[in-house]
Amino acid sequence: MSALVVNDLRFELRRSSARRSMEIIVDRTGELVLSAPPAVDETKLRDFVRRKRMWVYRQLARQAALGQQAHRKTFVDGEGFPYLGRSYRLRLVAESDAAVKLVGGRFVMPQALAKDGREHLVRWYCGRARPWLEDKVSEYAARMEVVPAGVRVQDLGYRWGSCGKGDWLYFHWKTILLPARVAEYVVVHEMAHLHEPHHTPEYWRRVERAMPDFERHRSWLANHGIEVEGV
């Protein structure tokens, strides 16, 4: 059984020998994942879901509300922008030798460019994301026994990453906004798809072998990833 349906809720069922308890994750797209140890039978799974169903409904409602209310940040002095899990305040200056710089714990941008600030900051994020992600891909390639064609960074909508034709790995530029270890999980997640295109038990075993604590990072991503939507 790879899926569990309880009333109007459908869960991707994922079992792992590393788990000692059951957990429900509501991911960024609203999909539901139920993680459990291998020995838990269907009756206990259903009972767990029924006990947690109101929490699931609240999480789904919260995500829908956040998605609708994710106002764009404004490019004014003091506004905070994330980078690898930390928030850095913006400082607007009269002149600078670059459209965006990270200096002394602050993003620095010329005042004249603030009206198109998001465009400039996204370009800066993309420029930092690609080498960072490439380093992580190189770090895991031998361990996961894969040879990716390369890394591309772009806007992927509501996906953090994807494994494309020709073994190319695609990552949303917003991946670089996440805490480093969580962004690393996104890398491992997509690299595992070079072996297994679907989220089969073998797929998750590959992820777990490469990153034994991946469950913690997947859970963080599901519960907090939507917080970067306003950038």
PDB file of N, CA, C and O in Angstrom, residues 105-139:
ATOM      1  N   GLY A 105      26.822  41.909   7.043  1.00  0.00           N
ATOM      2  CA  GLY A 105      25.539  41.412   7.547  1.00  0.00           C
ATOM      3  C   GLY A 105      24.330  42.153   7.022  1.00  0.00           C
ATOM      4  O   GLY A 105      23.226  42.017   7.565  1.00  0.00           O
ATOM      5  N   ARG A 106      24.508  42.920   5.934  1.00  0.00           N
ATOM      6  CA  ARG A 106      23.386  43.637   5.328  1.00  0.00           C
ATOM      7  C   ARG A 106      23.425  43.516   3.809  1.00  0.00           C
ATOM      8  O   ARG A 106      24.505  43.471   3.217  1.00  0.00           O
ATOM      9  N   PHE A 107      22.233  43.491   3.224  1.00  0.00           N
ATOM     10  CA  PHE A 107      22.152  43.640   1.776  1.00  0.00           C
ATOM     11  C   PHE A 107      22.272  45.122   1.463  1.00  0.00           C
ATOM     12  O   PHE A 107      21.586  45.955   2.077  1.00  0.00           O
ATOM     13  N   VAL A 108      23.132  45.451   0.524  1.00  0.00           N
ATOM     14  CA  VAL A 108      23.342  46.849   0.134  1.00  0.00           C
ATOM     15  C   VAL A 108      22.896  47.022  -1.313  1.00  0.00           C
ATOM     16  O   VAL A 108      23.275  46.242  -2.192  1.00  0.00           O
ATOM     17  N   MET A 109      22.078  48.066  -1.549  1.00  0.00           N
ATOM     18  CA  MET A 109      21.549  48.320  -2.885  1.00  0.00           C
ATOM     19  C   MET A 109      21.480  49.829  -3.119  1.00  0.00           C
ATOM     20  O   MET A 109      21.082  50.578  -2.211  1.00  0.00           O
ATOM     21  N   PRO A 110      21.835  50.293  -4.315  1.00  0.00           N
ATOM     22  CA  PRO A 110      21.684  51.724  -4.611  1.00  0.00           C
ATOM     23  C   PRO A 110      20.216  52.147  -4.555  1.00  0.00           C
ATOM     24  O   PRO A 110      19.339  51.429  -5.045  1.00  0.00           O
ATOM     25  N   GLN A 111      19.969  53.293  -3.971  1.00  0.00           N
ATOM     26  CA  GLN A 111      18.604  53.809  -3.850  1.00  0.00           C
ATOM     27  C   GLN A 111      17.915  53.872  -5.209  1.00  0.00           C
ATOM     28  O   GLN A 111      16.723  53.562  -5.337  1.00  0.00           O
ATOM     29  N   ALA A 112      18.647  54.232  -6.241  1.00  0.00           N
ATOM     30  CA  ALA A 112      18.052  54.400  -7.567  1.00  0.00           C
ATOM     31  C   ALA A 112      17.516  53.091  -8.138  1.00  0.00           C
ATOM     32  O   ALA A 112      16.677  53.105  -9.044  1.00  0.00           O
ATOM     33  N   LEU A 113      17.991  51.957  -7.636  1.00  0.00           N
ATOM     34  CA  LEU A 113      17.553  50.659  -8.157  1.00  0.00           C
ATOM     35  C   LEU A 113      16.425  50.032  -7.333  1.00  0.00           C
ATOM     36  O   LEU A 113      15.917  48.972  -7.686  1.00  0.00           O
ATOM     37  N   ALA A 114      16.033  50.689  -6.263  1.00  0.00           N
ATOM     38  CA  ALA A 114      15.046  50.100  -5.353  1.00  0.00           C
ATOM     39  C   ALA A 114      13.704  49.843  -6.033  1.00  0.00           C
ATOM     40  O   ALA A 114      12.993  48.892  -5.687  1.00  0.00           O
ATOM     41  N   LYS A 115      13.361  50.673  -7.017  1.00  0.00           N
ATOM     42  CA  LYS A 115      12.058  50.489  -7.682  1.00  0.00           C
ATOM     43  C   LYS A 115      12.006  49.160  -8.430  1.00  0.00           C
ATOM     44  O   LYS A 115      10.932  48.592  -8.647  1.00  0.00           O
ATOM     45  N   ASP A 116      13.146  48.652  -8.847  1.00  0.00           N
ATOM     46  CA  ASP A 116      13.242  47.327  -9.482  1.00  0.00           C
ATOM     47  C   ASP A 116      14.039  46.375  -8.591  1.00  0.00           C
ATOM     48  O   ASP A 116      14.730  45.471  -9.074  1.00  0.00           O
ATOM     49  N   GLY A 117      13.888  46.582  -7.294  1.00  0.00           N
ATOM     50  CA  GLY A 117      14.713  45.853  -6.336  1.00  0.00           C
ATOM     51  C   GLY A 117      14.573  44.346  -6.402  1.00  0.00           C
ATOM     52  O   GLY A 117      15.569  43.624  -6.307  1.00  0.00           O
ATOM     53  N   ARG A 118      13.350  43.850  -6.594  1.00  0.00           N
ATOM     54  CA  ARG A 118      13.171  42.402  -6.612  1.00  0.00           C
ATOM     55  C   ARG A 118      13.932  41.770  -7.776  1.00  0.00           C
ATOM     56  O   ARG A 118      14.561  40.723  -7.622  1.00  0.00           O
ATOM     57  N   GLU A 119      13.864  42.391  -8.931  1.00  0.00           N
ATOM     58  CA  GLU A 119      14.567  41.867 -10.103  1.00  0.00           C
ATOM     59  C   GLU A 119      16.061  41.749  -9.834  1.00  0.00           C
ATOM     60  O   GLU A 119      16.691  40.730 -10.156  1.00  0.00           O
ATOM     61  N   HIS A 120      16.627  42.773  -9.211  1.00  0.00           N
ATOM     62  CA  HIS A 120      18.059  42.763  -8.932  1.00  0.00           C
ATOM     63  C   HIS A 120      18.413  41.730  -7.861  1.00  0.00           C
ATOM     64  O   HIS A 120      19.434  41.044  -7.964  1.00  0.00           O
ATOM     65  N   LEU A 121      17.556  41.611  -6.832  1.00  0.00           N
ATOM     66  CA  LEU A 121      17.850  40.669  -5.763  1.00  0.00           C
ATOM     67  C   LEU A 121      17.701  39.223  -6.239  1.00  0.00           C
ATOM     68  O   LEU A 121      18.512  38.366  -5.880  1.00  0.00           O
ATOM     69  N   VAL A 122      16.688  38.961  -7.055  1.00  0.00           N
ATOM     70  CA  VAL A 122      16.521  37.607  -7.597  1.00  0.00           C
ATOM     71  C   VAL A 122      17.736  37.228  -8.442  1.00  0.00           C
ATOM     72  O   VAL A 122      18.221  36.086  -8.382  1.00  0.00           O
ATOM     73  N   ARG A 123      18.241  38.182  -9.229  1.00  0.00           N
ATOM     74  CA  ARG A 123      19.431  37.904 -10.029  1.00  0.00           C
ATOM     75  C   ARG A 123      20.623  37.582  -9.114  1.00  0.00           C
ATOM     76  O   ARG A 123      21.411  36.680  -9.399  1.00  0.00           O
ATOM     77  N   TRP A 124      20.729  38.302  -7.992  1.00  0.00           N
ATOM     78  CA  TRP A 124      21.798  38.033  -7.032  1.00  0.00           C
ATOM     79  C   TRP A 124      21.627  36.645  -6.428  1.00  0.00           C
ATOM     80  O   TRP A 124      22.602  35.879  -6.327  1.00  0.00           O
ATOM     81  N   TYR A 125      20.382  36.310  -6.032  1.00  0.00           N
ATOM     82  CA  TYR A 125      20.118  34.981  -5.465  1.00  0.00           C
ATOM     83  C   TYR A 125      20.505  33.885  -6.472  1.00  0.00           C
ATOM     84  O   TYR A 125      21.134  32.893  -6.104  1.00  0.00           O
ATOM     85  N   CYS A 126      20.108  34.047  -7.718  1.00  0.00           N
ATOM     86  CA  CYS A 126      20.425  33.034  -8.738  1.00  0.00           C
ATOM     87  C   CYS A 126      21.929  32.869  -8.895  1.00  0.00           C
ATOM     88  O   CYS A 126      22.434  31.748  -9.048  1.00  0.00           O
ATOM     89  N   GLY A 127      22.641  34.010  -8.863  1.00  0.00           N
ATOM     90  CA  GLY A 127      24.092  33.955  -9.000  1.00  0.00           C
ATOM     91  C   GLY A 127      24.766  33.230  -7.856  1.00  0.00           C
ATOM     92  O   GLY A 127      25.794  32.557  -8.050  1.00  0.00           O
ATOM     93  N   ARG A 128      24.201  33.325  -6.661  1.00  0.00           N
ATOM     94  CA  ARG A 128      24.763  32.621  -5.502  1.00  0.00           C
ATOM     95  C   ARG A 128      24.263  31.178  -5.442  1.00  0.00           C
ATOM     96  O   ARG A 128      24.982  30.293  -4.977  1.00  0.00           O
ATOM     97  N   ALA A 129      23.058  30.937  -5.904  1.00  0.00           N
ATOM     98  CA  ALA A 129      22.464  29.602  -5.792  1.00  0.00           C
ATOM     99  C   ALA A 129      23.192  28.576  -6.650  1.00  0.00           C
ATOM    100  O   ALA A 129      23.443  27.448  -6.201  1.00  0.00           O
ATOM    101  N   ARG A 130      23.508  28.946  -7.868  1.00  0.00           N
ATOM    102  CA  ARG A 130      24.071  27.932  -8.774  1.00  0.00           C
ATOM    103  C   ARG A 130      25.378  27.326  -8.263  1.00  0.00           C
ATOM    104  O   ARG A 130      25.489  26.096  -8.176  1.00  0.00           O
ATOM    105  N   PRO A 131      26.402  28.121  -7.913  1.00  0.00           N
ATOM    106  CA  PRO A 131      27.634  27.487  -7.414  1.00  0.00           C
ATOM    107  C   PRO A 131      27.425  26.736  -6.111  1.00  0.00           C
ATOM    108  O   PRO A 131      28.046  25.689  -5.879  1.00  0.00           O
ATOM    109  N   TRP A 132      26.555  27.250  -5.239  1.00  0.00           N
ATOM    110  CA  TRP A 132      26.293  26.564  -3.970  1.00  0.00           C
ATOM    111  C   TRP A 132      25.666  25.198  -4.229  1.00  0.00           C
ATOM    112  O   TRP A 132      26.090  24.184  -3.651  1.00  0.00           O
ATOM    113  N   LEU A 133      24.667  25.163  -5.103  1.00  0.00           N
ATOM    114  CA  LEU A 133      23.992  23.909  -5.422  1.00  0.00           C
ATOM    115  C   LEU A 133      24.923  22.952  -6.168  1.00  0.00           C
ATOM    116  O   LEU A 133      24.906  21.738  -5.933  1.00  0.00           O
ATOM    117  N   GLU A 134      25.736  23.493  -7.063  1.00  0.00           N
ATOM    118  CA  GLU A 134      26.696  22.655  -7.787  1.00  0.00           C
ATOM    119  C   GLU A 134      27.674  21.987  -6.822  1.00  0.00           C
ATOM    120  O   GLU A 134      28.035  20.812  -6.995  1.00  0.00           O
ATOM    121  N   ASP A 135      28.110  22.727  -5.815  1.00  0.00           N
ATOM    122  CA  ASP A 135      29.019  22.151  -4.820  1.00  0.00           C
ATOM    123  C   ASP A 135      28.352  20.991  -4.083  1.00  0.00           C
ATOM    124  O   ASP A 135      28.975  19.940  -3.842  1.00  0.00           O
ATOM    125  N   LYS A 136      27.082  21.169  -3.714  1.00  0.00           N
ATOM    126  CA  LYS A 136      26.373  20.113  -2.999  1.00  0.00           C
ATOM    127  C   LYS A 136      26.142  18.896  -3.894  1.00  0.00           C
ATOM    128  O   LYS A 136      26.261  17.752  -3.451  1.00  0.00           O
ATOM    129  N   VAL A 137      25.813  19.133  -5.148  1.00  0.00           N
ATOM    130  CA  VAL A 137      25.626  18.023  -6.092  1.00  0.00           C
ATOM    131  C   VAL A 137      26.927  17.245  -6.241  1.00  0.00           C
ATOM    132  O   VAL A 137      26.931  16.001  -6.211  1.00  0.00           O
ATOM    133  N   SER A 138      28.035  17.946  -6.378  1.00  0.00           N
ATOM    134  CA  SER A 138      29.338  17.283  -6.491  1.00  0.00           C
ATOM    135  C   SER A 138      29.661  16.483  -5.234  1.00  0.00           C
ATOM    136  O   SER A 138      30.219  15.380  -5.304  1.00  0.00           O
ATOM    137  N   GLU A 139      29.292  17.041  -4.093  1.00  0.00           N
ATOM    138  CA  GLU A 139      29.569  16.386  -2.811  1.00  0.00           C
ATOM    139  C   GLU A 139      28.829  15.052  -2.687  1.00  0.00           C
ATOM    140  O   GLU A 139      29.364  14.083  -2.143  1.00  0.00           O
TER     141      GLU A 139
END
